[in-house]
Coordinates of C-alpha atoms and ligand atoms in Angstrom, one line a residue:
X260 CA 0.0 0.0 0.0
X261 CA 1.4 3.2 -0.6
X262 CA 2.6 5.8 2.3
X263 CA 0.2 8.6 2.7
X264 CA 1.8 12.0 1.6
X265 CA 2.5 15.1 3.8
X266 CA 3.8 18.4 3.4
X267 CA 5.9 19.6 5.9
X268 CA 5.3 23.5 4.9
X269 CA 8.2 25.2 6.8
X270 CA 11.6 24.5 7.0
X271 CA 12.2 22.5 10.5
X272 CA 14.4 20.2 12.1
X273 CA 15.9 17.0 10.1
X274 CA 16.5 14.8 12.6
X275 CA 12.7 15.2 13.8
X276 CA 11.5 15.3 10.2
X277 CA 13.2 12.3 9.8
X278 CA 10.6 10.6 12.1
X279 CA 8.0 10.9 9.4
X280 CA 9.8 9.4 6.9
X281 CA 9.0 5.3 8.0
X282 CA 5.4 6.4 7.9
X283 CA 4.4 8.8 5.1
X284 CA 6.4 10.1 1.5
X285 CA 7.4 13.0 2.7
X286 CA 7.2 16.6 0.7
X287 CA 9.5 19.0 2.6
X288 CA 9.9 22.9 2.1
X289 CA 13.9 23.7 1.8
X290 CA 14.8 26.4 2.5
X291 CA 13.5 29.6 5.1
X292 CA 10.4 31.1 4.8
X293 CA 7.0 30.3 3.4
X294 CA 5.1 29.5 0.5
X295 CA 2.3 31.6 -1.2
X296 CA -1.1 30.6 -0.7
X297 CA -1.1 29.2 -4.7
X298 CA 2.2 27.8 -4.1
X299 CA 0.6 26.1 -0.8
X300 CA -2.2 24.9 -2.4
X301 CA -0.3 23.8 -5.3
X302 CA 1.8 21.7 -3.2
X303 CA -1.0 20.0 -0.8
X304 CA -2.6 18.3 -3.5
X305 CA -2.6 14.7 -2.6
X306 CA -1.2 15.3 0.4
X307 CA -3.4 13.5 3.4
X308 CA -1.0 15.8 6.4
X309 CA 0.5 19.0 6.4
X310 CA 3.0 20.4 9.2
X311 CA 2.5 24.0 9.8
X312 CA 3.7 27.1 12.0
X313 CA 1.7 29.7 12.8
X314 CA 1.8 31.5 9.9
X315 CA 0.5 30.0 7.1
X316 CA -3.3 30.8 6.6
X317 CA -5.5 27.6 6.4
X318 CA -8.8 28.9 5.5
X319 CA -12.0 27.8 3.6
X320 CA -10.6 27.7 0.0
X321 CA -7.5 26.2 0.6
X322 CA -9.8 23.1 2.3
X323 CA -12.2 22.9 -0.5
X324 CA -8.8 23.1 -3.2
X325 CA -7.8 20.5 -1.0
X326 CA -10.0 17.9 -0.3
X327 CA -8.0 14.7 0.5
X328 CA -6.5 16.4 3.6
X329 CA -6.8 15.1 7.2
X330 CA -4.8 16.5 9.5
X331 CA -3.5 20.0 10.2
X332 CA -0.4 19.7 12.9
X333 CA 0.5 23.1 13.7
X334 CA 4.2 23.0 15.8
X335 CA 2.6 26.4 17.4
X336 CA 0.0 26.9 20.0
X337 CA -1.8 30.1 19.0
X338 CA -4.3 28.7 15.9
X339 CA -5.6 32.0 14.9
X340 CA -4.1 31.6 11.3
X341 CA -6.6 28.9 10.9
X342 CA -10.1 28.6 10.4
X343 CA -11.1 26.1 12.8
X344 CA -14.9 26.2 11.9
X345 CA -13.7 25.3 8.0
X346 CA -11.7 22.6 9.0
X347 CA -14.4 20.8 11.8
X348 CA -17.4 21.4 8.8
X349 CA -15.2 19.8 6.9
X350 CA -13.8 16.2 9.1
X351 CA -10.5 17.7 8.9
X352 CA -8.3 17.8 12.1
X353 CA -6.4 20.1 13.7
X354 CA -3.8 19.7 16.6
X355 CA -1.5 21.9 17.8
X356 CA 1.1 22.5 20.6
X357 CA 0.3 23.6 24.1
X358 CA 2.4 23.4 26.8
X359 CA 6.1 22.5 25.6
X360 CA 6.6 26.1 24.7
X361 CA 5.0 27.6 28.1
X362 CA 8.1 28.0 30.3
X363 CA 10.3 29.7 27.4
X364 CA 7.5 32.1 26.2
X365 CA 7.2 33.0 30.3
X366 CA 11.2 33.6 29.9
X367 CA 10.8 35.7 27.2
X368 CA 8.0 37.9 28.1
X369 CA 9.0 38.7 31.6
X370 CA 12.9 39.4 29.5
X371 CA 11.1 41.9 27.1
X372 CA 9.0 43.6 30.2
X373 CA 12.1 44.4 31.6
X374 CA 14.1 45.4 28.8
X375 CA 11.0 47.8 28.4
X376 CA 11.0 49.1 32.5
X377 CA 14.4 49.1 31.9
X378 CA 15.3 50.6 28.8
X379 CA 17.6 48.3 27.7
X380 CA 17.3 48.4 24.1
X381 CA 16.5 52.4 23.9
X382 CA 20.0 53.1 25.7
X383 CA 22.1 50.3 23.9
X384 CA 20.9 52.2 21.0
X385 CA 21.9 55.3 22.1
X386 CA 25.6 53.8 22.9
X387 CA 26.0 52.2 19.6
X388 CA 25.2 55.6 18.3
X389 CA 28.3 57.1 19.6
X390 CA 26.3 59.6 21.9
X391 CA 27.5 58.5 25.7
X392 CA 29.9 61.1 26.0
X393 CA 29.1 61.4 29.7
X394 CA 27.4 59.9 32.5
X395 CA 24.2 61.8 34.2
X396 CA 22.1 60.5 37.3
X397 CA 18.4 60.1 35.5
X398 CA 20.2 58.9 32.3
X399 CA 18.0 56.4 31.3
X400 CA 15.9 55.9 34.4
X401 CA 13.3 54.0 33.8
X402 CA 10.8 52.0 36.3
X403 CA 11.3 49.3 38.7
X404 CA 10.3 45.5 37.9
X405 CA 10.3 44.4 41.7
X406 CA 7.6 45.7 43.8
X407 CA 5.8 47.0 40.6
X408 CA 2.2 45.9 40.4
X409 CA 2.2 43.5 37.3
X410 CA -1.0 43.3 35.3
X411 CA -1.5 40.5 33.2
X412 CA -4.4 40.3 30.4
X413 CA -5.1 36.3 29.4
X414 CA -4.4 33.8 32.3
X415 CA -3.7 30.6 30.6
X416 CA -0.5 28.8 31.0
X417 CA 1.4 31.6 29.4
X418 CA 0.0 33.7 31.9
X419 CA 0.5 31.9 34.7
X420 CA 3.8 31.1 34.6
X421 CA 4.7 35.1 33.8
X422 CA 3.1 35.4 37.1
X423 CA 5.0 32.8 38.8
X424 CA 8.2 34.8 38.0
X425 CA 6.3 38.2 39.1
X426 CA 5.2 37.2 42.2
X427 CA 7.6 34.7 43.5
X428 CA 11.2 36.0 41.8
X429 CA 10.7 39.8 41.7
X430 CA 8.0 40.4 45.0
X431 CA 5.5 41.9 42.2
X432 CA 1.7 42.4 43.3
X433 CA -0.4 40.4 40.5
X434 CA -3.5 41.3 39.2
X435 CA -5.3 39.9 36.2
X436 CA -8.2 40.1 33.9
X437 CA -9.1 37.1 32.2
X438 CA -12.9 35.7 30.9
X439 CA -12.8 33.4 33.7
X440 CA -11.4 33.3 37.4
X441 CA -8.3 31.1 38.4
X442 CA -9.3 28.5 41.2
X443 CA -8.2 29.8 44.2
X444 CA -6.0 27.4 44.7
X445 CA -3.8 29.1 41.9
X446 CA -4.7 32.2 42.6
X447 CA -3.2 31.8 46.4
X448 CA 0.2 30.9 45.7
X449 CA 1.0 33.9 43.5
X450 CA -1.4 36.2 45.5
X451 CA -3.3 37.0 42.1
X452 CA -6.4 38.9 41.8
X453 CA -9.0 39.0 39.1
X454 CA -10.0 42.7 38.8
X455 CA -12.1 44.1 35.9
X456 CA -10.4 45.3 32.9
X457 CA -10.8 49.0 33.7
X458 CA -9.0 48.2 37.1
X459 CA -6.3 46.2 35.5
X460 CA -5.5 49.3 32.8
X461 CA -5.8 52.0 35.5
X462 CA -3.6 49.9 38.4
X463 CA -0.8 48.0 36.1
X464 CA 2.6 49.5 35.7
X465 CA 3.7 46.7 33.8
X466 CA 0.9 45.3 31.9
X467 CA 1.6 42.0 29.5
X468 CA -0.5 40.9 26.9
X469 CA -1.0 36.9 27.4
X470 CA -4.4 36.3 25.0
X471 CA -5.7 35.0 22.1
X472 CA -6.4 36.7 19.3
X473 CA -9.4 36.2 18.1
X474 CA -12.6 38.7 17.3
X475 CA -13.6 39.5 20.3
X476 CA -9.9 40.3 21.4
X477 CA -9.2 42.7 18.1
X478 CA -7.8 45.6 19.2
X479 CA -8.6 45.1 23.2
X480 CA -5.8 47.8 24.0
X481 CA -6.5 51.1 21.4
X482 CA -6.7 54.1 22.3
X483 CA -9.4 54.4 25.1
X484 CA -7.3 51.7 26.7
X485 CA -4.3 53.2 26.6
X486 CA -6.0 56.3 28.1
X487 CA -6.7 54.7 31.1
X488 CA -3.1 53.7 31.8
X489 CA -0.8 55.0 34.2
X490 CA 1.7 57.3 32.3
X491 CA 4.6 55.6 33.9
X492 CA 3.1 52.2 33.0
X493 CA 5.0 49.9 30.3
X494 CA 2.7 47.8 28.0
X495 CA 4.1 44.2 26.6
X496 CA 2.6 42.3 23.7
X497 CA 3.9 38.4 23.5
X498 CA 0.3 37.5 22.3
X499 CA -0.4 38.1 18.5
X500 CA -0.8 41.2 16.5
X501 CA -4.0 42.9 16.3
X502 CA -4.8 42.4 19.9
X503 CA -3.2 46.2 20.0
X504 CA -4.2 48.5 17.6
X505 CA -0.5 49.4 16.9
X506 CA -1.3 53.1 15.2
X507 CA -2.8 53.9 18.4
X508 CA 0.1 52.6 20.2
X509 CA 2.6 54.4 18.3
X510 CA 0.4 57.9 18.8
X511 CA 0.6 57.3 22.6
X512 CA 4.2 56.1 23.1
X513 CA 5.2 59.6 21.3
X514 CA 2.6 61.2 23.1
X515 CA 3.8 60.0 26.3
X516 CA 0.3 58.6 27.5
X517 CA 2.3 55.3 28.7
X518 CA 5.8 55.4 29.5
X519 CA 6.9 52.5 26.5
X520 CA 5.9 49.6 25.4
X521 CA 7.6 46.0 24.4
X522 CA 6.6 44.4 21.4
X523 CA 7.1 40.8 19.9
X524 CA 3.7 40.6 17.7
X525 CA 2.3 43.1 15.4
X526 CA -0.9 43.7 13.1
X527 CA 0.4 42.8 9.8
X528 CA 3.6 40.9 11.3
X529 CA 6.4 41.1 9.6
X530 CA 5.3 44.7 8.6
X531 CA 6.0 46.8 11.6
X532 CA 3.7 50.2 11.4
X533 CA 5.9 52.7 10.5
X534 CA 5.5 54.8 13.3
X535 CA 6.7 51.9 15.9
X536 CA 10.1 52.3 14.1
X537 CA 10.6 55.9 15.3
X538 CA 9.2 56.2 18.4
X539 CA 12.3 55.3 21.2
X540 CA 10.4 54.0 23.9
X541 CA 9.8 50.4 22.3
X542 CA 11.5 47.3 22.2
X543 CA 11.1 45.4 19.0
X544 CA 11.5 41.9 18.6
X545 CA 10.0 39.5 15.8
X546 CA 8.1 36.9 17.2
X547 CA 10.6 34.9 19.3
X548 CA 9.4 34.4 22.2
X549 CA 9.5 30.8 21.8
X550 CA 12.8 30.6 20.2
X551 CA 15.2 28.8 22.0
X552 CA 16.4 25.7 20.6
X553 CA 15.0 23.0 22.9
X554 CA 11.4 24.6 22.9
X555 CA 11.3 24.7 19.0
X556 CA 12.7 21.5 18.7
X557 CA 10.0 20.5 21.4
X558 CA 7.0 22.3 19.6
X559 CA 8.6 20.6 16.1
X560 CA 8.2 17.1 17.3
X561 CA 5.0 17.1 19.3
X562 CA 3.8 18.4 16.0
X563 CA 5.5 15.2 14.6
X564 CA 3.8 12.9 17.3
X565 CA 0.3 14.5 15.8
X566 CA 1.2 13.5 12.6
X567 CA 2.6 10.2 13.2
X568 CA -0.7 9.3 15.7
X569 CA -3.5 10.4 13.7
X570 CA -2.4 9.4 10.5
X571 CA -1.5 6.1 11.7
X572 CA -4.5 4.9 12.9
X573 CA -3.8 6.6 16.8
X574 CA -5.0 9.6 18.9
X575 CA -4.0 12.6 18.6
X576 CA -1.9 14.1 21.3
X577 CA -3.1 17.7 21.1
X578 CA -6.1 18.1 19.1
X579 CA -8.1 21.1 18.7
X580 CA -11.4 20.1 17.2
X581 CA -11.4 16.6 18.5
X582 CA -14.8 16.4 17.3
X583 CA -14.1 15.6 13.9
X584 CA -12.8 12.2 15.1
Ligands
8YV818 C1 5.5 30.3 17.3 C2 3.5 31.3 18.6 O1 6.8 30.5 17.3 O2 3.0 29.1 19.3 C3 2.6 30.2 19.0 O3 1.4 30.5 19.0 O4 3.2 32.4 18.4 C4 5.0 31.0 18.5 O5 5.4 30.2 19.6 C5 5.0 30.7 15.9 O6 3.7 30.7 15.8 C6 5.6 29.6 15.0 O7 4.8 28.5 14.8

């Protein structure tokens, strides 16, 4: 009988690629980067998997161009890029991958929220520029991390463990907003409290975004929002573009309505808005905060046990629309 046939979309490890290859013919992108939609849809034809990142768009014509595909395995855990509804109407599966990349993400948001207090980036910049000609007692001042009162929007994993480091490693008071309430039994060990959203905008002075884009969470932090900050306050994306409306964002880092912001996620990703490029008080990064080498290859190969499971006969490990099965 012949192997079914999956495309692995995105360049990713060998050696965990190499799993696949018992199992299934194997299709594998080359080289960086990713494929146009045609050039995706092209390529899927006859294919039964796909292994994909978060970036490439599954959506409702590139099922119904495809329609001997099964399985979706997505190595990331935000799915907003596909079109879950589509794929469930249609039997087709997806999975993707919680948890392994929790603790790194945690790393890396709490890194780029105190870059941000901090100022880390802003005066590195300034000394590669050749200006530090002298040194001056507010050069630089920015906010304190420990003691601060960290507000976090989203408490899922992600979120959670961000408030781990707040609470137990830097004395931070948590609060957080999130649709429902932590059992108290989390809540106690990090001292967090649920406030409303008003009372997490007006009492944050480090606020990190921790949710899921999705609708109802477009633009959650424009204008009005930021209006209600504290003007010392830092603001911290790690969750997905278009969650902040970033040409609000820009307005009110130049404006000094908030003191800066840190950003790893933005509307239009990898297109930065213009403005975010000249404003000082922002950290820039472009969507690592996942990237070190064990969590990738982690997120890679429980993507990998997806494939291998489902299209074997098996269970999936992480499925998100189980119901198809
Ligand atoms: C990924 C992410 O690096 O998992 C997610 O949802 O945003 C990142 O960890 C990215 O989507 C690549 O798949």
């Amino acid at each position: 009988m012949d192997k079914p046939k999956v495309l692995i979309a995105r360049k990713t490890f060998d050696d965990i690629v190499d799993r696949l290859r018992p199992h299934f013919e194997l299709e594998c992108k080359e080289d960086e980067g990713a494929w146009t939609q045609a050039e995706l849809i092209a390529r899927l034809q006859g294919k039964t998997g796909v292994y994909i990142t978060g970036t490439e768009k599954i959506d409702a014509t590139l099922l119904d161009a495809c329609p001997q595909l099964r399985l979706i395995s997505s190595m990331a855990v935000g799915y907003n890029n596909v079109d879950v509804a589509a794929c469930t109407a249609r039997g087709v599966l997806l999975t993707n991958a919680p948890d392994v990349l929790t603790e790194t993400t945690a790393d890396f948001g709490f890194a780029l929220m105190m870059a941000t207090a901090r100022r880390i980036a802003e005066s590195e910049h300034f000394l590669r520029r050749g200006e530090w000609k002298q040194w001056g007692v507010t050069m630089f001042a920015g906010s304190d991390v420990h003691g601060a009162t960290l507000g976090i929007l989203g408490m899922g994993r992600i979120g959670q463990a961000i408030a781990k480091r707040g609470a137990l490693g830097f004395g931070m008071k948590v609060i957080y907003h999130n649709r429902s309430r932590l059992a108290p039994e989390l809540e106690a060990p990090l001292g967090a409290r649920w406030v409303e959203k008003d009372e997490l905008l007006q009492q944050a002075d480090h606020l990190v975004l921790v949710l899921p884009y999705s609708a109802a969470s477009h633009h959650a932090i424009g204008a009005a929002e930021l209006s209600k900050m504290k003007k010392t306050a830092t603001l911290t994306n790690i969750a997905r573009g278009g969650i902040v409306d970033d040409a609000a964002l820009a307005r009110a880092l130049a404006a000094g309505t908030i003191a800066a912001a840190g950003l790893d996620v933005f509307e239009g990703e990898p297109s930065v808005h213009p403005e975010l490029l000249t404003v000082p008080n922002v950290v820039l990064t472009p969507h690592i905060a996942s990237a070190s080498i064990p969590t990738r290859r982690a997120m890679a190969s429980l993507a990998v046990d997806n494939l291998i499971a489902v299209l074997t006969g098996g269970k999936p490990v992480t499925p998100v629309n189980p119901e198809v099965l």
